[in-house]
Each structure stands twice: as structure tokens, then as C-alpha cells.
Short mmCIF file of C-alpha atoms in Angstrom, two decimals:
data_model
loop_
_atom_site.label_atom_id
_atom_site.label_comp_id
_atom_site.label_asym_id
_atom_site.label_seq_id
_atom_site.Cartn_x
_atom_site.Cartn_y
_atom_site.Cartn_z
CA UNK A 8 20.45 -12.26 -1.67
CA UNK A 9 24.38 -13.00 -0.76
CA UNK A 10 26.24 -10.48 1.18
CA UNK A 11 26.47 -7.38 -1.07
CA UNK A 12 23.02 -5.14 -1.05
CA UNK A 13 21.48 -4.86 -4.37
CA UNK A 14 19.69 -2.02 -5.63
CA UNK A 15 16.53 -1.98 -7.54
CA UNK A 16 15.35 0.99 -9.99
CA UNK A 17 11.89 1.73 -8.51
CA UNK A 18 9.58 1.15 -11.68
CA UNK A 19 7.44 4.00 -12.68
CA UNK A 20 3.74 4.01 -12.86
CA UNK A 21 3.91 5.36 -17.11
CA UNK A 22 6.60 2.72 -17.54
CA UNK A 23 4.65 -0.39 -16.70
CA UNK A 24 1.64 0.89 -18.64
CA UNK A 25 3.87 1.33 -21.77
CA UNK A 26 5.26 -1.98 -21.64
CA UNK A 27 1.86 -3.59 -20.45
CA UNK A 28 0.45 -2.24 -23.95
CA UNK A 29 3.36 -3.35 -25.78
CA UNK A 30 3.37 -7.14 -24.91
CA UNK A 31 -0.05 -8.17 -23.17
CA UNK A 32 0.07 -11.11 -20.54
CA UNK A 33 -2.94 -13.63 -19.72
CA UNK A 34 -1.54 -14.79 -16.47
CA UNK A 35 -0.56 -12.32 -13.72
CA UNK A 36 0.53 -13.84 -10.44
CA UNK A 37 -1.01 -11.66 -7.62
CA UNK A 38 0.63 -11.42 -4.23
CA UNK A 39 -2.39 -10.38 -2.20
CA UNK A 40 -2.52 -8.78 1.63
CA UNK A 41 -5.34 -7.28 3.64
CA UNK A 42 -7.73 -5.41 2.44
CA UNK A 43 -10.33 -4.65 -1.07
CA UNK A 44 -7.63 -3.49 -2.82
CA UNK A 45 -6.52 -7.42 -4.00
CA UNK A 46 -10.22 -8.42 -4.40
CA UNK A 47 -10.88 -5.16 -6.93
CA UNK A 48 -7.83 -6.00 -8.84
CA UNK A 49 -8.68 -9.79 -9.22
CA UNK A 50 -12.01 -9.48 -9.92
CA UNK A 51 -11.32 -6.31 -12.64
CA UNK A 52 -7.88 -9.37 -14.08
CA UNK A 53 -10.43 -12.29 -14.02
CA UNK A 54 -13.15 -10.15 -16.07
CA UNK A 55 -10.91 -8.81 -18.64
CA UNK A 56 -9.17 -12.95 -19.51
CA UNK A 57 -6.72 -12.64 -17.36
CA UNK A 58 -5.59 -16.07 -15.07
CA UNK A 59 -5.03 -14.91 -11.60
CA UNK A 60 -2.47 -16.75 -10.22
CA UNK A 61 -3.38 -15.70 -6.46
CA UNK A 62 -0.83 -16.12 -3.46
CA UNK A 63 -2.60 -14.96 -0.66
CA UNK A 64 -0.97 -14.26 2.39
CA UNK A 65 -2.36 -15.75 5.59
CA UNK A 66 -4.26 -13.88 8.24
CA UNK A 67 -4.52 -10.80 5.82
CA UNK A 68 -5.62 -11.74 2.77
CA UNK A 69 -9.66 -11.99 1.85
CA UNK A 70 -10.93 -15.84 1.26
CA UNK A 71 -13.01 -14.41 -1.38
CA UNK A 72 -9.81 -13.82 -4.10
CA UNK A 73 -10.51 -17.52 -4.64
CA UNK A 74 -13.53 -16.56 -6.78
CA UNK A 75 -11.72 -15.15 -9.22
CA UNK A 76 -8.36 -16.44 -9.14
CA UNK A 77 -7.79 -19.70 -11.76
CA UNK A 78 -5.11 -21.11 -8.94
CA UNK A 79 -4.97 -20.03 -6.01
CA UNK A 80 -2.81 -21.19 -2.79
CA UNK A 81 -2.25 -19.63 0.97
CA UNK A 82 1.36 -18.53 1.99
CA UNK A 83 2.71 -17.81 5.25
CA UNK A 84 4.85 -14.24 5.48
CA UNK A 85 8.28 -16.24 5.85
CA UNK A 86 7.62 -18.98 2.83
CA UNK A 87 9.75 -17.06 0.50
CA UNK A 88 10.63 -20.78 -1.11
CA UNK A 89 7.45 -21.90 -1.47
CA UNK A 90 5.68 -18.58 -3.07
CA UNK A 91 8.67 -18.46 -5.91
CA UNK A 92 7.65 -22.52 -6.41
CA UNK A 93 4.35 -21.78 -7.21
CA UNK A 94 4.55 -18.82 -9.13
CA UNK A 95 7.24 -21.11 -11.95
CA UNK A 96 5.10 -24.06 -11.35
CA UNK A 97 1.85 -21.86 -12.82
CA UNK A 98 4.25 -20.38 -15.23
CA UNK A 99 3.58 -17.23 -14.21
CA UNK A 100 5.96 -14.31 -16.23
CA UNK A 101 4.90 -11.14 -14.29
CA UNK A 102 3.49 -10.47 -11.37
CA UNK A 103 2.29 -7.48 -8.75
CA UNK A 104 1.08 -7.12 -4.88
CA UNK A 105 -1.42 -5.59 -3.43
CA UNK A 106 -3.28 -5.21 0.02
CA UNK A 107 -1.62 -3.99 3.05
CA UNK A 108 0.43 -6.10 5.23
CA UNK A 109 0.48 -5.40 8.70
CA UNK A 110 3.88 -5.13 10.07
CA UNK A 111 2.27 -5.48 13.79
CA UNK A 112 2.41 -9.03 13.31
CA UNK A 113 6.52 -9.31 12.91
CA UNK A 114 6.64 -8.17 16.78
CA UNK A 115 3.98 -10.65 17.85
CA UNK A 116 5.02 -13.53 20.03
CA UNK A 117 5.71 -16.53 18.03
CA UNK A 118 4.94 -15.18 14.97
CA UNK A 119 7.31 -17.12 12.76
CA UNK A 120 5.70 -20.37 14.25
CA UNK A 121 2.28 -19.51 12.77
CA UNK A 122 4.09 -17.72 9.57
CA UNK A 123 7.33 -20.39 9.18
CA UNK A 124 10.07 -19.36 7.07
CA UNK A 125 10.91 -21.84 4.40
CA UNK A 126 14.28 -21.69 3.53
CA UNK A 127 13.70 -19.19 0.93
CA UNK A 128 12.81 -17.36 3.46
CA UNK A 129 15.48 -17.29 5.74
CA UNK A 130 17.68 -16.81 2.52
CA UNK A 131 15.90 -13.82 1.86
CA UNK A 132 15.19 -12.20 5.44
CA UNK A 133 17.66 -13.22 7.31
CA UNK A 134 19.74 -10.12 7.01
CA UNK A 135 17.01 -8.33 8.13
CA UNK A 136 15.33 -10.52 11.16
CA UNK A 137 18.30 -13.17 11.80
CA UNK A 138 21.69 -11.03 11.50
CA UNK A 139 20.46 -7.67 12.13
CA UNK A 140 22.39 -6.40 9.32
CA UNK A 141 19.93 -4.47 7.23
CA UNK A 142 16.97 -2.65 8.62
CA UNK A 143 13.39 -3.30 8.66
CA UNK A 144 11.69 -0.42 6.88
CA UNK A 145 8.80 -1.00 4.69
CA UNK A 146 11.16 -0.24 1.78
CA UNK A 147 13.66 -2.63 2.61
CA UNK A 148 11.25 -5.62 3.02
CA UNK A 149 9.30 -5.24 0.01
CA UNK A 150 12.32 -4.07 -2.07
CA UNK A 151 13.50 -7.49 -1.14
CA UNK A 152 10.35 -9.57 -1.68
CA UNK A 153 10.86 -7.93 -5.48
CA UNK A 154 14.16 -8.80 -5.83
CA UNK A 155 13.60 -12.55 -4.76
CA UNK A 156 10.72 -12.81 -7.05
CA UNK A 157 12.69 -10.95 -10.59
CA UNK A 158 15.41 -13.35 -9.54
CA UNK A 159 13.90 -16.02 -11.04
CA UNK A 160 13.00 -14.43 -14.13
CA UNK A 161 9.46 -13.17 -12.81
CA UNK A 162 8.86 -8.85 -13.80
CA UNK A 163 7.09 -7.40 -10.91
CA UNK A 164 4.66 -4.79 -12.20
CA UNK A 165 2.79 -1.92 -10.49
CA UNK A 166 -0.99 -3.20 -9.56
CA UNK A 167 -2.02 0.46 -10.56
CA UNK A 168 -0.68 -0.64 -14.30
CA UNK A 169 -3.78 -3.01 -14.52
CA UNK A 170 -5.88 -0.45 -12.87
CA UNK A 171 -4.65 2.78 -13.78
CA UNK A 172 -8.24 4.45 -12.92
CA UNK A 173 -7.80 3.81 -9.32
CA UNK A 174 -5.22 6.32 -8.85
CA UNK A 175 -7.49 9.78 -7.99
CA UNK A 176 -7.41 12.78 -10.19
CA UNK A 177 -5.69 15.97 -8.98
CA UNK A 178 -9.38 18.13 -7.82
CA UNK A 179 -11.86 18.27 -4.97
CA UNK A 180 -14.02 15.43 -4.62
CA UNK A 181 -16.30 16.96 -2.20
CA UNK A 182 -18.35 19.97 -2.80
CA UNK A 183 -17.49 23.24 -0.57
CA UNK A 184 -14.78 25.17 -0.36
CA UNK A 185 -11.83 25.27 2.30
CA UNK A 186 -10.79 27.85 4.35
CA UNK A 187 -7.51 29.98 4.25
CA UNK A 188 -6.50 28.03 8.06
CA UNK A 189 -7.53 24.91 6.28
CA UNK A 190 -5.36 25.00 3.50
CA UNK A 191 -2.65 26.43 5.71
CA UNK A 192 -2.99 22.89 7.60
CA UNK A 193 -2.85 20.72 4.74
CA UNK A 194 0.07 22.48 3.25
CA UNK A 195 1.87 22.17 6.99
CA UNK A 196 1.01 18.34 7.03
CA UNK A 197 2.28 17.94 3.69
CA UNK A 198 5.98 18.95 3.86
CA UNK A 199 5.65 16.48 7.50
CA UNK A 200 4.27 13.54 5.81
CA UNK A 201 6.53 13.91 2.96
CA UNK A 202 9.93 14.32 5.41
CA UNK A 203 7.76 11.07 6.94
CA UNK A 204 8.12 9.48 3.88
CA UNK A 205 11.43 10.37 3.04
CA UNK A 206 12.54 8.59 6.17
CA UNK A 207 10.04 5.13 5.54
CA UNK A 208 8.43 6.08 8.51
CA UNK A 209 4.96 6.37 7.61
CA UNK A 210 2.71 8.50 4.98
CA UNK A 211 0.03 10.20 7.60
CA UNK A 212 0.41 12.88 9.40
CA UNK A 213 -2.60 14.34 11.31
CA UNK A 214 -2.59 18.30 11.91
CA UNK A 215 -4.67 21.20 13.41
CA UNK A 216 -3.36 24.93 13.84
CA UNK A 217 -0.30 24.20 11.97
CA UNK A 218 0.66 21.69 15.00
CA UNK A 219 1.35 17.73 14.44
CA UNK A 220 -1.43 15.44 16.42
CA UNK A 221 -0.12 12.27 15.24
CA UNK A 222 2.49 10.71 12.78
CA UNK A 223 1.43 7.28 11.34
CA UNK A 224 4.43 4.66 12.20
CA UNK A 225 3.90 0.66 12.31
CA UNK A 226 0.14 0.84 13.47
CA UNK A 227 -1.13 2.01 10.25
CA UNK A 228 -3.37 4.84 8.96
CA UNK A 229 -6.36 3.93 11.14
CA UNK A 230 -4.74 3.76 14.41
CA UNK A 231 -2.89 7.28 13.39
CA UNK A 232 -6.21 8.76 13.02
CA UNK A 233 -7.73 7.40 15.99
CA UNK A 234 -4.77 8.62 18.20
CA UNK A 235 -5.41 12.19 16.51
CA UNK A 236 -9.08 11.69 17.54
CA UNK A 237 -8.08 10.85 21.45
CA UNK A 238 -5.70 13.31 21.38
CA UNK A 239 -8.30 16.35 19.89
CA UNK A 240 -11.47 15.74 21.25
CA UNK A 241 -12.52 18.79 19.63
CA UNK A 242 -12.11 17.66 16.63
CA UNK A 243 -11.81 19.32 13.16
CA UNK A 244 -8.19 18.63 12.12
CA UNK A 245 -6.85 17.48 8.89
CA UNK A 246 -5.50 14.13 7.77
CA UNK A 247 -3.04 14.41 5.30
CA UNK A 248 -1.80 11.26 3.34
CA UNK A 249 0.91 11.53 0.51
CA UNK A 250 3.43 9.13 -1.38
CA UNK A 251 6.93 8.81 0.01
CA UNK A 252 9.51 11.01 -2.34
CA UNK A 253 11.05 7.98 -3.32
CA UNK A 254 7.90 5.98 -4.04
CA UNK A 255 8.31 2.91 -5.55
CA UNK A 256 4.41 2.25 -7.65
CA UNK A 257 5.21 -1.53 -7.10
CA UNK A 258 4.10 -1.77 -3.50
CA UNK A 259 2.99 0.25 -0.29
CA UNK A 260 1.17 3.12 -2.35
CA UNK A 261 -1.04 5.41 -0.56
CA UNK A 262 -4.65 3.78 -0.39
CA UNK A 263 -7.96 5.17 1.13
CA UNK A 264 -11.24 3.95 1.04
CA UNK A 265 -14.34 3.65 3.17
CA UNK A 266 -13.04 2.61 6.03
CA UNK A 267 -10.61 5.83 6.19
CA UNK A 268 -13.64 7.81 6.05
CA UNK A 269 -15.60 6.28 8.75
CA UNK A 270 -12.66 6.43 10.92
CA UNK A 271 -12.21 10.16 10.29
CA UNK A 272 -15.87 10.47 10.90
CA UNK A 273 -15.35 8.61 14.38
CA UNK A 274 -12.52 10.80 15.41
CA UNK A 275 -14.24 14.26 14.09
CA UNK A 276 -11.83 15.02 11.60
CA UNK A 277 -12.89 17.99 9.11
CA UNK A 278 -10.38 17.27 6.16
CA UNK A 279 -8.80 14.35 4.35
CA UNK A 280 -5.84 15.74 1.73
CA UNK A 281 -4.44 12.70 -0.66
CA UNK A 282 -1.88 13.31 -3.41
CA UNK A 283 -3.11 13.24 -6.61
CA UNK A 284 -1.99 10.53 -9.48
CA UNK A 285 0.01 9.03 -6.54
CA UNK A 286 -2.64 7.83 -4.26
CA UNK A 287 -5.22 4.87 -4.92
CA UNK A 288 -9.04 5.37 -4.19
CA UNK A 289 -11.02 2.45 -3.34
CA UNK A 290 -14.90 2.58 -3.90
CA UNK A 291 -15.01 6.31 -4.68
CA UNK A 292 -18.86 6.95 -5.06
CA UNK A 293 -19.46 5.63 -1.45
CA UNK A 294 -16.18 7.88 -0.61
CA UNK A 295 -17.91 10.83 -1.13
CA UNK A 296 -21.12 9.13 0.04
CA UNK A 297 -19.74 9.03 3.72
CA UNK A 298 -17.31 12.46 3.36
CA UNK A 299 -20.60 14.13 2.34
CA UNK A 300 -22.53 12.87 4.89
CA UNK A 301 -20.22 13.82 7.35
CA UNK A 302 -19.42 16.95 6.42
CA UNK A 303 -15.75 15.57 5.60
CA UNK A 304 -14.05 18.06 3.15
CA UNK A 305 -11.94 15.58 0.65
CA UNK A 306 -9.42 17.00 -1.87
CA UNK A 307 -6.40 15.44 -3.45
CA UNK A 308 -3.80 17.80 -4.49
CA UNK A 309 0.06 18.24 -5.86
CA UNK A 310 3.02 20.33 -4.97
CA UNK A 311 1.45 22.82 -7.66
CA UNK A 312 -1.25 23.04 -4.95
CA UNK A 313 0.81 23.23 -1.79
CA UNK A 314 3.21 26.24 -3.57
CA UNK A 315 -0.08 28.19 -4.29
CA UNK A 316 -0.62 28.19 -0.51
CA UNK A 317 2.26 29.81 0.25
#
């Protein structure tokens, strides 16, 4: 990374789709973290004739990814050099990131012994963890990962460029009408969440009666919702999850799935509002079924909807 700070221009989803339509590739490097998204993506790529070259992050990724992969290897969080070597050896020219990295892992005792960094990892992350000259916000760390991959001539593309239908469209996903008070909470939560995103703290806030119950930070969305349930035993609250104002669609795109709905239901939440066209919705039919059975309103909104609330 050298001594100076390198700034990468965020890649837009539209640009990536346009490039892919012009120059199709048959080999994709997949850096896979936790969750179902990497599995869904790998299966989709495999079924469409791509060679999936998967680097699965240890303690995060699902071993089932190997089923859909032409090449597969486990990597530690600090093994940047090994990862780059494998991608080059496999002949990868474009790569994508999918799945969550549990950031709390970075603060566990002896974490680096399990995810032992190689020289590439020290070179990339030394300014963050050893010399403390750079912060450890999500965008900062993930931009570093993308820079290291692109430094060796591999283009990093948004995962949604390969699977655009996974982004949720605008509008209600469940039947029923939201009350005026609920729309007020959505609008209030949207503005708070956008500010938290601008600061790169988190993407989710939980509100009730235009009061913040919980804000997502390093613990993740599920723990944030559970904490709101503990603080608001009566339930009926609203969960708002949005993209950051500066969202780079190559990584850390807001994602919801059945697990999110199960956590909201257990905490007695009433509404889930997500940002349309910038939120990944996994297993939509199952999500809607869970929401309806638990009387949870789910809606995908835009800035226009928030402006209309007043």
C-alpha cells in the first residue's frame, strides 16, 4: 500500500452490469464470507457456465461452496498474499466479494494465531492494526482488500452485477397498510440510519415513537434487533436498514433474509423497512411468508417515499 492513502472510485452497479454485458468472462474469483449469499451466488454462476474460483474465509464461509466451485481454498483473514497468489495461479481476471465478515473476530483473543497474516497481510493491514495510522472502519478495510486485488490486475466487481435480480424493488412486500405513525418512524429511522452510514458505523437502526432504541455497530444487525427487543418489551418497533450515502456496491451491501425476519419476530418487531434497489433480499418467498405469519410489515423504500412522509 506504500506510505500514501490510495482512493478508489466506488464502482456503480450500473457500470458493472454494462461492462459485464460487453465483455463476458467465464472465470470469477469469489471471496466468500458468512451467510447464504455466497452460496446463492456460487450456484448461480456455476449453473450459467462460469468457473467459480472460491476463496472461503475460515470460520465464516459455508463448506458447501466447494460443490459449486471449480477451484476452492480456505483462507485466513490475514492471508492476503496467499489469496492473491491463488487468484493469479487460477488465472482469475475478475473477482467479487460476497458474504459477511464478523468484525468482532478481529477483537477476539489470539485471533491472529488462527487467521495468521502472511507478508501480504502485514503489508496491507499493517497501517490499520500495527501502526495505527489508518482507521478500521468497514469501508476502509474493504477498500484496502479491493485495492490489493486490483493492484495485481484483477478487476473487483459488485456481486450484484452477476445477480442483479437479488436487489429488492421499490414497494411493499407484504399486504396491509402502514399506519401514519409507522411511516413517521420509518422516515425518522431512515434519516438516522443514513447518518450512521455516512459515519460508517452501521446500516441499521431500530426506532419506536420516533425514539432510537438501538443502533447497529460492530455487533451486526441481528444483535442490534435483539437489543431493541430487550429494551422494548412491548414490541411494535420499526427496523430500518439502508445503504450508506457513499455505498460502494462492491462490498458491504445491506442484506436481509429469513434470519433477519426470525430475529425481528422473536423480538416482537412490527415493521422492516429497507432501501429499494440497494438492498439484497435473499429467499424472498420465504421472507414474505415469515413476515405474513408473524404480522410484520416489510417495505422497500426510496428517498422519495421519505420526502412524501413530510
